[in-house]
Each structure stands twice: as structure tokens, then as C-alpha cells.
PDB file of C-alpha atoms in Angstrom:
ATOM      1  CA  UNK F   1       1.977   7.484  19.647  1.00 83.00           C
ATOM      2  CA  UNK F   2       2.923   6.279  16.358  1.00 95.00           C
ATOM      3  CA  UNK F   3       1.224   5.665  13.013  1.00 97.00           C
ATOM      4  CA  UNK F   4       1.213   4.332  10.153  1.00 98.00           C
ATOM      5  CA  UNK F   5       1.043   5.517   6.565  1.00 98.00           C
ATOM      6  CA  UNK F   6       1.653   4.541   2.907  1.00 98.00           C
ATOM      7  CA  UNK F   7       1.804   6.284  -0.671  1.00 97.00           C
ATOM      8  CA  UNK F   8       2.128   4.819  -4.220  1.00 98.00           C
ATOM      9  CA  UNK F   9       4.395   6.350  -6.920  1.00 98.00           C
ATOM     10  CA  UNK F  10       3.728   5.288 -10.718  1.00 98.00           C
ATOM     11  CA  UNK F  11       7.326   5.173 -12.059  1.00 97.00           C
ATOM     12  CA  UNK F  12       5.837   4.482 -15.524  1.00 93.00           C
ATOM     13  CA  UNK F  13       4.532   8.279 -15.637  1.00 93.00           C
ATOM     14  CA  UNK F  14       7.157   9.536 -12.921  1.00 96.00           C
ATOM     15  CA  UNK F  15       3.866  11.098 -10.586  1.00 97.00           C
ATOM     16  CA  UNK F  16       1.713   9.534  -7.629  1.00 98.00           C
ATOM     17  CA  UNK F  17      -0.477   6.570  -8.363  1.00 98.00           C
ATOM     18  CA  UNK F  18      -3.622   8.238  -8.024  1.00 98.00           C
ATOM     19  CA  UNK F  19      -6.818   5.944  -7.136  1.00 98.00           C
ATOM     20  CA  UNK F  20      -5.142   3.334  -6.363  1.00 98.00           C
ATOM     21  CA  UNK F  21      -7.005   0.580  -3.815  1.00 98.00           C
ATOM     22  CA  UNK F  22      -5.336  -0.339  -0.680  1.00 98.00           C
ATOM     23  CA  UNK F  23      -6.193  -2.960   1.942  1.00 98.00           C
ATOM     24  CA  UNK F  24      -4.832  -3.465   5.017  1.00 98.00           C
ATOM     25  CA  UNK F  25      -4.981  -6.613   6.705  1.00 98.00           C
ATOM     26  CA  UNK F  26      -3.953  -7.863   9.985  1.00 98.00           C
ATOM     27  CA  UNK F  27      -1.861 -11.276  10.564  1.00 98.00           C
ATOM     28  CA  UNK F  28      -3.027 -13.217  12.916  1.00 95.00           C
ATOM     29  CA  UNK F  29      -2.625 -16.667  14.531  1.00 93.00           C
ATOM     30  CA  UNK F  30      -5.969 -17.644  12.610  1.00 92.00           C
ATOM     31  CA  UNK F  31      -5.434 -16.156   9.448  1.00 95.00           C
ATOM     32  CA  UNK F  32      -5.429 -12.709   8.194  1.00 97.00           C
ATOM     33  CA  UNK F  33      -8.224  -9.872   9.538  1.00 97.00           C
ATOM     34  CA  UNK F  34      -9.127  -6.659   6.935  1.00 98.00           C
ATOM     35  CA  UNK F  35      -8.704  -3.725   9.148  1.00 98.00           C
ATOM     36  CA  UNK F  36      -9.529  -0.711   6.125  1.00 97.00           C
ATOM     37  CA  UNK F  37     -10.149  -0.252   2.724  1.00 98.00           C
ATOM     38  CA  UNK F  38      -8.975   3.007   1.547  1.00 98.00           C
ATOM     39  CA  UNK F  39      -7.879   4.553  -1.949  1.00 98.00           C
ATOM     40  CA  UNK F  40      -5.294   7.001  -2.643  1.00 98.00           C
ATOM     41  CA  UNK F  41      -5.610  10.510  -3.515  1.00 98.00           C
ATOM     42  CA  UNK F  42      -4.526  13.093  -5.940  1.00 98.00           C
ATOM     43  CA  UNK F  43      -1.119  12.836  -3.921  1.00 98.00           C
ATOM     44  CA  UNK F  44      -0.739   9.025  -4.001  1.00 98.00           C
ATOM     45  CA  UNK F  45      -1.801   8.924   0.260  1.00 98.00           C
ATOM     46  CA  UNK F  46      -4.258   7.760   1.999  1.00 97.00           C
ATOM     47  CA  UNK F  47      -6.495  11.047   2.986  1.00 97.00           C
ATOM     48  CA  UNK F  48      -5.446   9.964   6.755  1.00 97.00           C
ATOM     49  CA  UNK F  49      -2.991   7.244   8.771  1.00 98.00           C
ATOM     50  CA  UNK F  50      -4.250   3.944   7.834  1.00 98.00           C
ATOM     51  CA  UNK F  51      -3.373   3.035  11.744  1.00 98.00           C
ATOM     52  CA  UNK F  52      -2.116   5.817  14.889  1.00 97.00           C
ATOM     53  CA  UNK F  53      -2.958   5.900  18.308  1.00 93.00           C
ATOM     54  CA  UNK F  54      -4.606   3.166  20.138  1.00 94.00           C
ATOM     55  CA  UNK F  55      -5.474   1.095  17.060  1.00 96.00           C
ATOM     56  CA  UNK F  56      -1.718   1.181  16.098  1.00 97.00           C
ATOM     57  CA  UNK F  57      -0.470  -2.212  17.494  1.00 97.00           C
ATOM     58  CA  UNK F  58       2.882  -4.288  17.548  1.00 97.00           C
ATOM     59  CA  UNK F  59       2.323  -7.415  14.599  1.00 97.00           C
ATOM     60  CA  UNK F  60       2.303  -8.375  11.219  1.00 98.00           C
ATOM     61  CA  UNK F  61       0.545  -6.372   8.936  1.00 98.00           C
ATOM     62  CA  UNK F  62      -0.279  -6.265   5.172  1.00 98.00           C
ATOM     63  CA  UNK F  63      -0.548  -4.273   2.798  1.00 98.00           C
ATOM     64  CA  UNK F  64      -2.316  -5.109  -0.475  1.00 98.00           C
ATOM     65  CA  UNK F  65      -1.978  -2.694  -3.618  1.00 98.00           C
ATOM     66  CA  UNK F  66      -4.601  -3.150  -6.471  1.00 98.00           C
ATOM     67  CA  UNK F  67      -1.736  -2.038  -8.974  1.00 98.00           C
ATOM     68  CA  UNK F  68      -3.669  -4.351 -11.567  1.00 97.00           C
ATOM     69  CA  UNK F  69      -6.421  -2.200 -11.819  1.00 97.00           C
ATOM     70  CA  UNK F  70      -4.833   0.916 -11.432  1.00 97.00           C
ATOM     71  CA  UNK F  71      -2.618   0.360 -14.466  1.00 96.00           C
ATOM     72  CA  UNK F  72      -5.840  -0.868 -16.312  1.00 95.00           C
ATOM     73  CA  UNK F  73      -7.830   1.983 -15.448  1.00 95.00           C
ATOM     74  CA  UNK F  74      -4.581   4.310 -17.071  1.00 93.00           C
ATOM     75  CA  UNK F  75      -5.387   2.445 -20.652  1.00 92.00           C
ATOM     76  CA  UNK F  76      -2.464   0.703 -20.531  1.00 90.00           C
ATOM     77  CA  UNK F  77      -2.346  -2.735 -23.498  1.00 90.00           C
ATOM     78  CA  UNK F  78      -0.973  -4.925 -20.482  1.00 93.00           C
ATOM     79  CA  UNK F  79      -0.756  -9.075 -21.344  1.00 94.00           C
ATOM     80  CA  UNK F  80      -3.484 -11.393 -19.814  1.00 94.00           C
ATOM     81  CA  UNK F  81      -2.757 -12.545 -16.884  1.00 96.00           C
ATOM     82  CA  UNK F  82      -0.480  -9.145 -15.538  1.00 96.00           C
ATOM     83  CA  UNK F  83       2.758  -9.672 -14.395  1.00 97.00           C
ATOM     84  CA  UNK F  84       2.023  -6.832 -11.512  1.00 97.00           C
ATOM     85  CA  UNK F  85      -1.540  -7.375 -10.247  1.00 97.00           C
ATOM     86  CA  UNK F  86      -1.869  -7.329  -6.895  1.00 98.00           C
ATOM     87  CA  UNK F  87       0.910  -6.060  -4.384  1.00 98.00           C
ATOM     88  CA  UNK F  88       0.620  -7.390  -0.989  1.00 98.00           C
ATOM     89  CA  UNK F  89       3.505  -5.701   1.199  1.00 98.00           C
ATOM     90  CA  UNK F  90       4.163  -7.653   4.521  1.00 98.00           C
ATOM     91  CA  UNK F  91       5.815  -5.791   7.131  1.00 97.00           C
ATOM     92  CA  UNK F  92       6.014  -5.790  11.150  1.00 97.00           C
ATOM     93  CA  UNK F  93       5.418  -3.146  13.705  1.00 97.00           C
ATOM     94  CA  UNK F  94       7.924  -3.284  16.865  1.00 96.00           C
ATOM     95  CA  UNK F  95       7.138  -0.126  18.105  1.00 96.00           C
ATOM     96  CA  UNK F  96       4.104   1.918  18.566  1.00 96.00           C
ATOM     97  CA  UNK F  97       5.832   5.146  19.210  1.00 96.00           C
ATOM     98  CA  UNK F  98       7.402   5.171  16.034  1.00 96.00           C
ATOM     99  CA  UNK F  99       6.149   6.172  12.757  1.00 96.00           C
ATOM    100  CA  UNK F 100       6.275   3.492   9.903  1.00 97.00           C
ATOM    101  CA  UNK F 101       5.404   4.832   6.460  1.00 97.00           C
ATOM    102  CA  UNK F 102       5.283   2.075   4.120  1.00 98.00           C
ATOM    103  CA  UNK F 103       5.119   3.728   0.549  1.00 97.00           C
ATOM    104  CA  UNK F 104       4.971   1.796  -2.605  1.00 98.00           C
ATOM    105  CA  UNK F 105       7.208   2.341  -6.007  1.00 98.00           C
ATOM    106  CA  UNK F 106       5.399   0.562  -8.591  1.00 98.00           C
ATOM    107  CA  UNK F 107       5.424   0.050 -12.624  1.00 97.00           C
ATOM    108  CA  UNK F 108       3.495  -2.745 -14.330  1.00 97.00           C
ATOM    109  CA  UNK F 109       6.678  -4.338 -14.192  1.00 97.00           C
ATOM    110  CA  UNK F 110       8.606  -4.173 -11.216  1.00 98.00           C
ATOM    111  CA  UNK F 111       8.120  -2.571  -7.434  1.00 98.00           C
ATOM    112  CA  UNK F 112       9.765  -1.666  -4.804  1.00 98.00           C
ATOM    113  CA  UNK F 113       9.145  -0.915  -0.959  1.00 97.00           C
ATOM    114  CA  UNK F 114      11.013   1.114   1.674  1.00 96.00           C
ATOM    115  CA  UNK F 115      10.282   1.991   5.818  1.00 95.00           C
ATOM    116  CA  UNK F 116       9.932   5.471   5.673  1.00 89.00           C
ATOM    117  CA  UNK F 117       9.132   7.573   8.656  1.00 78.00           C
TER     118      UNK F 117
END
């Protein structure tokens, strides 16, 4: 079985976005359902998959990045309201076999996504 994964990289400092909250959210015909709450580590990762196995379904899925509050918590004189606050990454899953890592590159001014493996 697959799983799936994610990791933030500060390009301001050029090192992992450490701390960083992460939500993931399913999309559903109703609405959207939090699956996990999780922050990164001293590596930018979550400590383990945020999905694999079983719980790792096809769907829409989100991904939401409190970049906002990272970047505040680095002491950084950002205007009011941020131009980067909260990153919400949508993506689908096709195939559970398959790994999808879904890493964010982030700066209080720009981001970027990839599908990793």
C-alpha cells in the first residue's frame, strides 16, 4: 500500500520549516472532514505518513500550511494582513499503491508545490 507524506522548506533561510502546523482535510460531497493535525519536525516532516495503508483512500484531499504563524513565530516584521498566511494545497489520490509526497516550498512571499514520491 501507498502513503502519503509532506515536508515544508523555508526558502527565506534556505533550511526546513521547522514547527510548522499542518491539517489535513478530506473533500467530501458535504463539505470538507479534518482527518489530522500534525506539526513538522526538526526536518520539516511529519514524524510519520499523514495517511498509508487502509486509511489511505482514492479522493480529494487538503492540505493546509499555517505558514502565517510559522513566519511570525521566526520574528519576521511581516505587513498586516500577510500576503502568505495560510496554504491550503488541494490535490487527488488515484492510486493507493502509490506513494504521493506532497512537500511544500514556501517564503512569506511566494510557494510552490510538487508530487513527489
Amino acid at each position: 500500500m501507498g502513503k502519503l507524506s509532506t515536508h515544508v522548506l523555508d526558502i527565506t533561510k534556505g533550511q526546513a520549516g521547522v514547527g510548522v502546523q499542518v491539517e489535513l482535510y478530506a473533500v467530501e460531497a458535504g463539505g470538507k472532514r479534518l482527518l489530522k493535525t500534525e506539526h513538522t519536525n526538526h526536518d520539516g516532516r511529519c514524524n510519520a505518513p499523514l495517511l498509508e495503508g487502509a486509511d489511505l483512500k482514492a479522493g480529494l484531499y487538503e492540505l493546509v500550511f499555517a505558514a502565517g504563524d510559522y513566519f511570525d513565530a521566526q520574528g519576521l516584521d511581516l505587513p498586516s494582513p500577510k500576503f502568505i498566511d495560510r496554504v491550503t494545497l488541494a490535490f487527488g489520490i488515484a492510486d493507493v499503491t502509490q506513494n504521493y509526497h506532497v512537500p511544500l516550498v514556501v517564503s512569506p512571499w511566494a510557494y510552490s508545490t510538487y508530487r513527489g514520491s
